[in-house]
């Protein structure tokens, strides 16, 4: 499978580990960054990672930040994405089987690497069960998101990046 991955600066090492783990299992990885530990903003990478799934460059996506909350919330705002934050294998199994979730979010400072690998295994191995009920519910969930002009605005985070470039954030 082709897997789109992304993270913020808090968990770059974990994202890199996940990329290698996926490759060791024979998957192709699209790494959307961030690529170092310089402070950045999780919505940038939630959006980039999710976009690859929506435009079908990737089959599924995995997003990671410290808690997983910020980047997962960002990814799920992209039309066509059903993203969920997972911290156990049973949740990810349900998310794939019933909701055909196409992006999972993980808290890299919450879950250990072994659990993250188990979650990813279940995410990639579990098949969506298309029942009339699941299909109808997913269609309704997908229809809740409205078209949003800002979604395609590549400059939407520029003000934050400029603030960073001008020393506007204290060191973390
Ligand atoms: C750092 O920006 C931190 O807020 C982020 O990694 C995450 O924990 C947010 O949910």
Short mmCIF file of N, CA, C and O and ligand atoms in Angstrom, two decimals, residues 8-10 39-40 42 65-71 172, ligand 1:
data_model
loop_
_atom_site.label_atom_id
_atom_site.label_comp_id
_atom_site.label_asym_id
_atom_site.label_seq_id
_atom_site.Cartn_x
_atom_site.Cartn_y
_atom_site.Cartn_z
N UNK A 8 4.28 16.78 13.55
CA UNK A 8 4.90 18.07 13.90
C UNK A 8 6.28 17.81 14.50
O UNK A 8 6.72 16.66 14.61
N UNK A 9 6.93 18.91 14.87
CA UNK A 9 8.33 18.84 15.31
C UNK A 9 8.55 18.06 16.60
O UNK A 9 9.67 17.68 16.92
N UNK A 10 7.47 17.85 17.35
CA UNK A 10 7.59 17.18 18.65
C UNK A 10 7.93 15.70 18.48
O UNK A 10 8.55 15.09 19.34
N UNK A 39 10.48 24.26 15.47
CA UNK A 39 9.07 24.43 15.79
C UNK A 39 8.25 24.73 14.55
O UNK A 39 8.61 25.56 13.73
N UNK A 40 7.13 24.04 14.46
CA UNK A 40 6.23 24.28 13.35
C UNK A 40 4.80 24.10 13.86
O UNK A 40 4.58 24.18 15.07
N UNK A 42 1.17 21.82 13.69
CA UNK A 42 0.60 20.53 13.29
C UNK A 42 -0.45 20.61 12.18
O UNK A 42 -0.53 19.67 11.36
N UNK A 65 1.24 13.85 16.33
CA UNK A 65 1.83 14.99 17.03
C UNK A 65 2.00 14.56 18.48
O UNK A 65 1.90 13.36 18.76
N UNK A 66 2.25 15.48 19.38
CA UNK A 66 2.54 15.08 20.76
C UNK A 66 1.40 14.26 21.35
O UNK A 66 1.59 13.13 21.78
N UNK A 67 0.22 14.83 21.36
CA UNK A 67 -0.96 14.12 21.87
C UNK A 67 -1.72 13.41 20.76
O UNK A 67 -2.55 12.55 21.03
N UNK A 68 -1.51 13.84 19.54
CA UNK A 68 -2.30 13.35 18.40
C UNK A 68 -3.55 14.17 18.17
O UNK A 68 -4.18 14.11 17.11
N UNK A 69 -3.92 14.98 19.16
CA UNK A 69 -5.19 15.70 19.10
C UNK A 69 -5.20 16.75 17.99
O UNK A 69 -6.10 16.79 17.14
N UNK A 70 -4.19 17.61 18.00
CA UNK A 70 -4.19 18.73 17.05
C UNK A 70 -4.12 18.28 15.61
O UNK A 70 -4.90 18.74 14.75
N UNK A 71 -3.23 17.36 15.31
CA UNK A 71 -3.01 16.97 13.91
C UNK A 71 -4.18 16.13 13.39
O UNK A 71 -4.56 16.23 12.23
N UNK A 172 10.69 25.79 22.93
CA UNK A 172 9.92 24.77 23.67
C UNK A 172 10.84 23.76 24.29
O UNK A 172 11.85 23.44 23.71
C1 LIG B 1 3.00 21.02 20.09
O1 LIG B 1 2.63 21.93 19.12
C2 LIG B 1 1.81 20.20 20.60
O2 LIG B 1 0.78 21.08 20.91
C3 LIG B 1 1.34 19.17 19.58
O3 LIG B 1 2.35 18.28 19.28
C4 LIG B 1 0.17 18.33 20.01
O4 LIG B 1 0.38 17.70 21.22
C5 LIG B 1 -1.16 18.90 19.85
O5 LIG B 1 -2.19 18.22 19.96
#
